[in-house]
Short mmCIF file of C-alpha atoms in Angstrom, two decimals:
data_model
loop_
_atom_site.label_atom_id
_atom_site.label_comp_id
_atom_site.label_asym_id
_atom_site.label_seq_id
_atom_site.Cartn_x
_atom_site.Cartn_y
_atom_site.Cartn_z
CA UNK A 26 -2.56 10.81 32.28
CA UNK A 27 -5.98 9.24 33.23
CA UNK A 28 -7.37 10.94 30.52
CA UNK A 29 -4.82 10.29 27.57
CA UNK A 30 -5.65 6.53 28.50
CA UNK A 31 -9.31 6.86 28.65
CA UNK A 32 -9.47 8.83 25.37
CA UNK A 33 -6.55 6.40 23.69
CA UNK A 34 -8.22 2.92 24.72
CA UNK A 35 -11.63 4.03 23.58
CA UNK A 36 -11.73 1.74 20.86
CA UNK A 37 -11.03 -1.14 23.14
CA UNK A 38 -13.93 -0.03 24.96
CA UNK A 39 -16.52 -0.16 22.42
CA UNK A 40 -15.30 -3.53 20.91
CA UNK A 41 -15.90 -5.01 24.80
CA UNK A 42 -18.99 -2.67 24.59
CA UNK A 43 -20.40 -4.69 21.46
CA UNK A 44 -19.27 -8.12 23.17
CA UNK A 45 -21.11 -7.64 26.08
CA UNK A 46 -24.78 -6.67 23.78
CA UNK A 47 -24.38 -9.46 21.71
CA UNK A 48 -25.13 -11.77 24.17
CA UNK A 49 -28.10 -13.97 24.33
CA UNK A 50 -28.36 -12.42 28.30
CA UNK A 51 -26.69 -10.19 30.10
CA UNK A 52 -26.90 -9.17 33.78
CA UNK A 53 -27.56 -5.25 35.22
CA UNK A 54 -27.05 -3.46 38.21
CA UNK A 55 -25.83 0.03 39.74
CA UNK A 56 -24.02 1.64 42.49
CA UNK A 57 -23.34 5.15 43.69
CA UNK A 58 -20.08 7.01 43.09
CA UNK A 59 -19.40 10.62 45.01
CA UNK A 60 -18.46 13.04 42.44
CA UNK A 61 -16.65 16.53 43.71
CA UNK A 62 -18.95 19.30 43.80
CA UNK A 63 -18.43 23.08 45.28
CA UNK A 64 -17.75 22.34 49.44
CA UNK A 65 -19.43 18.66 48.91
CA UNK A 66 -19.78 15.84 46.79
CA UNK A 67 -22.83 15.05 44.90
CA UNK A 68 -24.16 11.40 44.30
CA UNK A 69 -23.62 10.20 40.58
CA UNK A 70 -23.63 6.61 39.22
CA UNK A 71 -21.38 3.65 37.69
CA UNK A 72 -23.80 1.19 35.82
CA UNK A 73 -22.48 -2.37 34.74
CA UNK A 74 -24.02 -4.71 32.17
CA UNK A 75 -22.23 -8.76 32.49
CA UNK A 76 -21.67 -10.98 29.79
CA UNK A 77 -21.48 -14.36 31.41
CA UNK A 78 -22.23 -17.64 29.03
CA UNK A 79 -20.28 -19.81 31.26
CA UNK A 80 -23.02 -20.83 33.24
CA UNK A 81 -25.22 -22.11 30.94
CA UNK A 82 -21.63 -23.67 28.73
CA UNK A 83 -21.28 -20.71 26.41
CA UNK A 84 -17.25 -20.34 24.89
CA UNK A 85 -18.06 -16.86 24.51
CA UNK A 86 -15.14 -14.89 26.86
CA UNK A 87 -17.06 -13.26 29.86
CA UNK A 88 -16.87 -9.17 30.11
CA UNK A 89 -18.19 -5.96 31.82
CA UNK A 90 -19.06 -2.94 30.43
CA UNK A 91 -19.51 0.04 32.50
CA UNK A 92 -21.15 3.00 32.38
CA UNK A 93 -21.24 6.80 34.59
CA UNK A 94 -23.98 8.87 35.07
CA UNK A 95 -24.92 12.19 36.91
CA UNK A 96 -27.83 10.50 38.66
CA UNK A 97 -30.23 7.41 38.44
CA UNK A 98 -32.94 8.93 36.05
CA UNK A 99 -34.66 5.42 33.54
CA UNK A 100 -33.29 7.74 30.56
CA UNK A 101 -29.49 6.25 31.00
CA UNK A 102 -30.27 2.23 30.73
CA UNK A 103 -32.93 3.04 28.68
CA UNK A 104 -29.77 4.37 26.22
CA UNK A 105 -27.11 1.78 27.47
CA UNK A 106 -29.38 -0.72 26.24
CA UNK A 107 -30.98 1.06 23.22
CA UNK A 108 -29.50 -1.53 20.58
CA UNK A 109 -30.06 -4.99 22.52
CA UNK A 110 -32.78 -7.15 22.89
CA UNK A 111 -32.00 -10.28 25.11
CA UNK A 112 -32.29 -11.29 28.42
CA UNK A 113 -31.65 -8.85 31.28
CA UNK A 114 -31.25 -10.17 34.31
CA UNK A 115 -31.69 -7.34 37.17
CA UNK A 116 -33.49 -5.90 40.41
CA UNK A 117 -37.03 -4.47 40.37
CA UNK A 118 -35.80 -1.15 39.54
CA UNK A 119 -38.42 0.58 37.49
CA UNK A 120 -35.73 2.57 35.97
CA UNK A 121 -35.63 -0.85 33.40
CA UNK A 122 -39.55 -1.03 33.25
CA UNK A 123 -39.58 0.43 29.70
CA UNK A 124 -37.56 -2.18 28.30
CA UNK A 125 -39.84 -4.35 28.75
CA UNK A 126 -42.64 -3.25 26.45
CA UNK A 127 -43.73 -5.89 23.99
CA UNK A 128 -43.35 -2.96 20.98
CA UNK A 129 -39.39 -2.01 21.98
CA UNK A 130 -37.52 -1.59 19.15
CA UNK A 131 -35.25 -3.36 18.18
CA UNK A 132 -37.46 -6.10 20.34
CA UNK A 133 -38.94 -6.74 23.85
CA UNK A 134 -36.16 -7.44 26.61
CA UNK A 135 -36.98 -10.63 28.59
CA UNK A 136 -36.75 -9.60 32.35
CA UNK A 137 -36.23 -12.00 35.03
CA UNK A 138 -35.39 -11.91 39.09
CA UNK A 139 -32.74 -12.24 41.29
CA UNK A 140 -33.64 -15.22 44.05
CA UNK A 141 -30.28 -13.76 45.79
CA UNK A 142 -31.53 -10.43 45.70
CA UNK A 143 -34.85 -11.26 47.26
CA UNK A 144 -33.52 -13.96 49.62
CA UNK A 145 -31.64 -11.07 51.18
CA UNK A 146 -34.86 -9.84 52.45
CA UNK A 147 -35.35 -12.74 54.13
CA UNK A 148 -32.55 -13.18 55.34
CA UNK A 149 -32.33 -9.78 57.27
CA UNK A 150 -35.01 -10.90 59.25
CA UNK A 151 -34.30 -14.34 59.87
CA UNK A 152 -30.43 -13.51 60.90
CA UNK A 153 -29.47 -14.91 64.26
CA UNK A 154 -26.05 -13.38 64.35
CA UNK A 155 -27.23 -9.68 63.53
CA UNK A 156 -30.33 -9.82 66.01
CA UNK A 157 -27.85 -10.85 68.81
CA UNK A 158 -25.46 -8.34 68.59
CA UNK A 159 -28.17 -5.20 68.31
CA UNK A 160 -30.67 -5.80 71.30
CA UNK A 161 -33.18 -3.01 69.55
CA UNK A 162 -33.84 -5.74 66.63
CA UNK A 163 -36.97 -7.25 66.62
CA UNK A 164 -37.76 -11.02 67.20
CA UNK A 165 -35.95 -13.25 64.63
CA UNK A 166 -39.24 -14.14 62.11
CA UNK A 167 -39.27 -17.54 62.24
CA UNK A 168 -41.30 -17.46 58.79
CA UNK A 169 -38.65 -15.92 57.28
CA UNK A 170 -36.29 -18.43 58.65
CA UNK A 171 -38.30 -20.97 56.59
CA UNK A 172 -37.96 -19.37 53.75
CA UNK A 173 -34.59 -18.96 53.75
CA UNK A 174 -34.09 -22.50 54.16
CA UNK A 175 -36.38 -23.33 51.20
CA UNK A 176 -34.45 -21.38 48.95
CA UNK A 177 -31.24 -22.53 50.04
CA UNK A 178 -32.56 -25.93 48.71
CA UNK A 179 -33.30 -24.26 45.60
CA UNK A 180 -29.95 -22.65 45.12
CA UNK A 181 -27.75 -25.93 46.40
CA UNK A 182 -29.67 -27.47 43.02
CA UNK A 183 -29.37 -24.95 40.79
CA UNK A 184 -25.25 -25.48 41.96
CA UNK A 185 -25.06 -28.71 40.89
CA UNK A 186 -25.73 -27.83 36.95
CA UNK A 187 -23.52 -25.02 36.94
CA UNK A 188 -22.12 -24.57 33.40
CA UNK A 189 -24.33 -27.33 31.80
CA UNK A 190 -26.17 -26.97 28.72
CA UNK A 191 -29.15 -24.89 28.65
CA UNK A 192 -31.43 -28.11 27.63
CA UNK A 193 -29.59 -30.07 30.40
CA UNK A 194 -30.19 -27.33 32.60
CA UNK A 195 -34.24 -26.93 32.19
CA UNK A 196 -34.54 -30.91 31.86
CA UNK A 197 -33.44 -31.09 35.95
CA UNK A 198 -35.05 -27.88 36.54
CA UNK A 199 -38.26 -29.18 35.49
CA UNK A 200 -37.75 -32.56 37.10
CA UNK A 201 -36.08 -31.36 40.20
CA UNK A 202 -36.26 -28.26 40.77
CA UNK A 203 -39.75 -26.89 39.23
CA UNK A 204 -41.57 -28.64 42.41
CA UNK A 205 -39.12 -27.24 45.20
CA UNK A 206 -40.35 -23.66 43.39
CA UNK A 207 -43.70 -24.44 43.61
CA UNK A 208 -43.93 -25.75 46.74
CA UNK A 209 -42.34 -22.33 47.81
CA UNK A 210 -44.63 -20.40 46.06
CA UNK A 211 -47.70 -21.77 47.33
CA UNK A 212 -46.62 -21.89 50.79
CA UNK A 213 -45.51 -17.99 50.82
CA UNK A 214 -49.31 -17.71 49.21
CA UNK A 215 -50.75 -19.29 52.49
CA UNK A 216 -48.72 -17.47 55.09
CA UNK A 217 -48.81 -14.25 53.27
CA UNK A 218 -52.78 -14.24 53.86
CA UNK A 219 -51.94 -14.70 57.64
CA UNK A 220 -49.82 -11.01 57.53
CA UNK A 221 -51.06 -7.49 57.32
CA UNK A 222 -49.49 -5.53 54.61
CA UNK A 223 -47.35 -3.70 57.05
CA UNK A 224 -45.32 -6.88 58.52
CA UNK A 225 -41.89 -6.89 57.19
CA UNK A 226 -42.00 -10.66 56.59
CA UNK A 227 -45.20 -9.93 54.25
CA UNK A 228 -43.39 -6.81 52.17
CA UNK A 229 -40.69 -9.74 51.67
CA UNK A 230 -42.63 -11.91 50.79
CA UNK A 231 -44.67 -9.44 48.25
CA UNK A 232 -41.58 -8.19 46.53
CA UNK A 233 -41.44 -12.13 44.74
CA UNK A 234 -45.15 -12.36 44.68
CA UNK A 235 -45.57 -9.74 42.75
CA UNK A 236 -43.27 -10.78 40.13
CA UNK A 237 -43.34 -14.59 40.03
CA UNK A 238 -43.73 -14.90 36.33
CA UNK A 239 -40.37 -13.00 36.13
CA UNK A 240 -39.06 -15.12 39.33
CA UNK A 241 -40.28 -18.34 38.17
CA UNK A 242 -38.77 -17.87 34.26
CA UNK A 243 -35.43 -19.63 34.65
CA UNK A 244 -37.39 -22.78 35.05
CA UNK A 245 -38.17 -23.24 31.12
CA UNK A 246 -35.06 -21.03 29.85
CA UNK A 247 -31.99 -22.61 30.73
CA UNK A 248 -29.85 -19.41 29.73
CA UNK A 249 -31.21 -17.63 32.88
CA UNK A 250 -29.34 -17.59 35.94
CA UNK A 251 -30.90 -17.79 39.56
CA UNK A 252 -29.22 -14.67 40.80
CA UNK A 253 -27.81 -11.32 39.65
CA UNK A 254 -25.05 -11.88 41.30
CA UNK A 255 -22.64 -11.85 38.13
CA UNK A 256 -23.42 -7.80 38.20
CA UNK A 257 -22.71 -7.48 41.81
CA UNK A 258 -19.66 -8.97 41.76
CA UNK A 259 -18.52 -6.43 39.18
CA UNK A 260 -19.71 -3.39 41.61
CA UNK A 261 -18.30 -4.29 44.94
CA UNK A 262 -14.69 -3.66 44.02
CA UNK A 263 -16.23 0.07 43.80
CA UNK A 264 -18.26 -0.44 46.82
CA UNK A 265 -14.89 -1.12 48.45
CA UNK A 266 -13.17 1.30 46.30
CA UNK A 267 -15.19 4.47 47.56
CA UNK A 268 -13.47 4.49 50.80
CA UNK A 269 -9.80 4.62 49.20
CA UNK A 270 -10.26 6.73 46.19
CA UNK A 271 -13.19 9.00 47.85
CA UNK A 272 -14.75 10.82 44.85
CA UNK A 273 -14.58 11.03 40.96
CA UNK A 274 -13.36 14.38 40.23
CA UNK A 275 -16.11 15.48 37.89
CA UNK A 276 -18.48 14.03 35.34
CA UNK A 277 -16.16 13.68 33.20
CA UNK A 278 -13.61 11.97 35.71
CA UNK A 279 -17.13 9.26 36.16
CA UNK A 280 -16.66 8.87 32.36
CA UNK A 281 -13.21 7.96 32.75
CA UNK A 282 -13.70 5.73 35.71
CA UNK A 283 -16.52 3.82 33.66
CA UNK A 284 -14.06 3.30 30.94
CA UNK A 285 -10.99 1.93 32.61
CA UNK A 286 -13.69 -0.23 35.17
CA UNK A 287 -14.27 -1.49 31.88
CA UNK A 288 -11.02 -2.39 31.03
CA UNK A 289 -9.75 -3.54 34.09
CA UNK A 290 -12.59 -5.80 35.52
CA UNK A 291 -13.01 -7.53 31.81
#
């Protein structure tokens, strides 16, 4: 029955398909699915590209579309995203690397950072509640505790133009919160030359450092988003989902999952 549905709302599919790659940006992330193999299951993947205009005051009618895989090789985004060229809003997986030449065809894809995603980092190691209850943990970093608290600032901003224009939105960012960012930056420059390369707190730390042109983009694009958190929204009913449903039958049932994820979370 799963099947007839799949195969009979494909259209559907592909129209929300389109909608979500004509966007002006569009946010990416992935998750693992088990898929039944002979005595086990094997690890396959459900992929999920966001529209979401609503932040920056786009009309356009937000949407997921979803995609399975067999495993995490770059050659599936790589054809997910073979026809757009926008902004992609994602982790650091190199998986996406590609897409980012300047000589893509049909055009480069802008990539920028997820503060969220790297303020978990921090966050891990400046978490009171998590070092208390496991007594192996080390020391809560009080550096990381810092910076946790510097991006908070950053992120109750970016809150309060939620769903502004995109000029509105880089106008404060540049007056308000352009110097909170580079404040940050410089003072993870100076503490980072205190740690060795092995510190935890420094790898954190790194991970934006790294990257900053991509971290620091939102600033003078006011489509962009702080977070990926659009995407990861989308994925956690599956996160949740893996311990009722336990596997996707078979490739094909990962198909079929993709499609009516599609369907369903739009």
């Amino acid at each position: 029955h799963v099947g007839a549905c799949a195969a009979t709302l494909t259209p559907v599919y592909e129209l929300i398909k389109a909608h979500v790659f004509c966007a002006e940006r569009i946010h990416g992330d992935d998750t693992t699915v088990p898929v039944l193999a002979k005595v086990k299951t094997r690890t396959g993947r459900l992929w999920t590209y966001v529209r979401d205009d609503r932040p920056f005051g786009g009309k356009a009618p937000p949407a997921a579309v979803f995609f399975y895989s067999p495993d995490r090789t770059a050659g599936h985004p790589e054809r997910h995203l073979a026809g757009y060229a926008g902004i992609l809003q994602a982790d650091a997986y190199a998986g996406f690397n590609s897409l980012y030449a300047a000589d893509r065809k049909p055009g480069a894809i802008t990539e920028t950072g997820c503060w969220a995603h790297a303020r978990r980092k921090f966050f891990e190691l400046a978490d009171v509640a998590s070092k208390a209850r496991d007594r192996t943990s080390a020391v809560i970093s009080p550096i990381a505790f810092e910076a946790v608290q510097r991006m908070d600032a950053i992120f109750a901003l970016e809150r309060s133009i939620n769903g502004h224009s995109p000029e509105a939105r880089v106008a404060a960012r540049r007056r308000d919160i352009a110097p909170l960012v580079n404040d940050f930056v410089d003072w993870m420059t100076r503490q980072r030359g205190k740690l060795s390369r092995h510190n935890e707190v420094a790898k954190a730390m790194d991970y934006m450092l790294k990257r900053i042109a991509v971290f620091t983009r939102f600033l003078d694009d006011g489509r962009i988003c702080l977070s990926n958190n659009a995407a990861e929204r989308e994925l956690r009913g599956i996160a949740l989902g893996r311990k009722s449903w336990l596997f996707a039958g078979s490739d094909r049932g990962g198909e079929r999952v993709a499609g009516m994820l599609t369907l369903i979370q739009s």
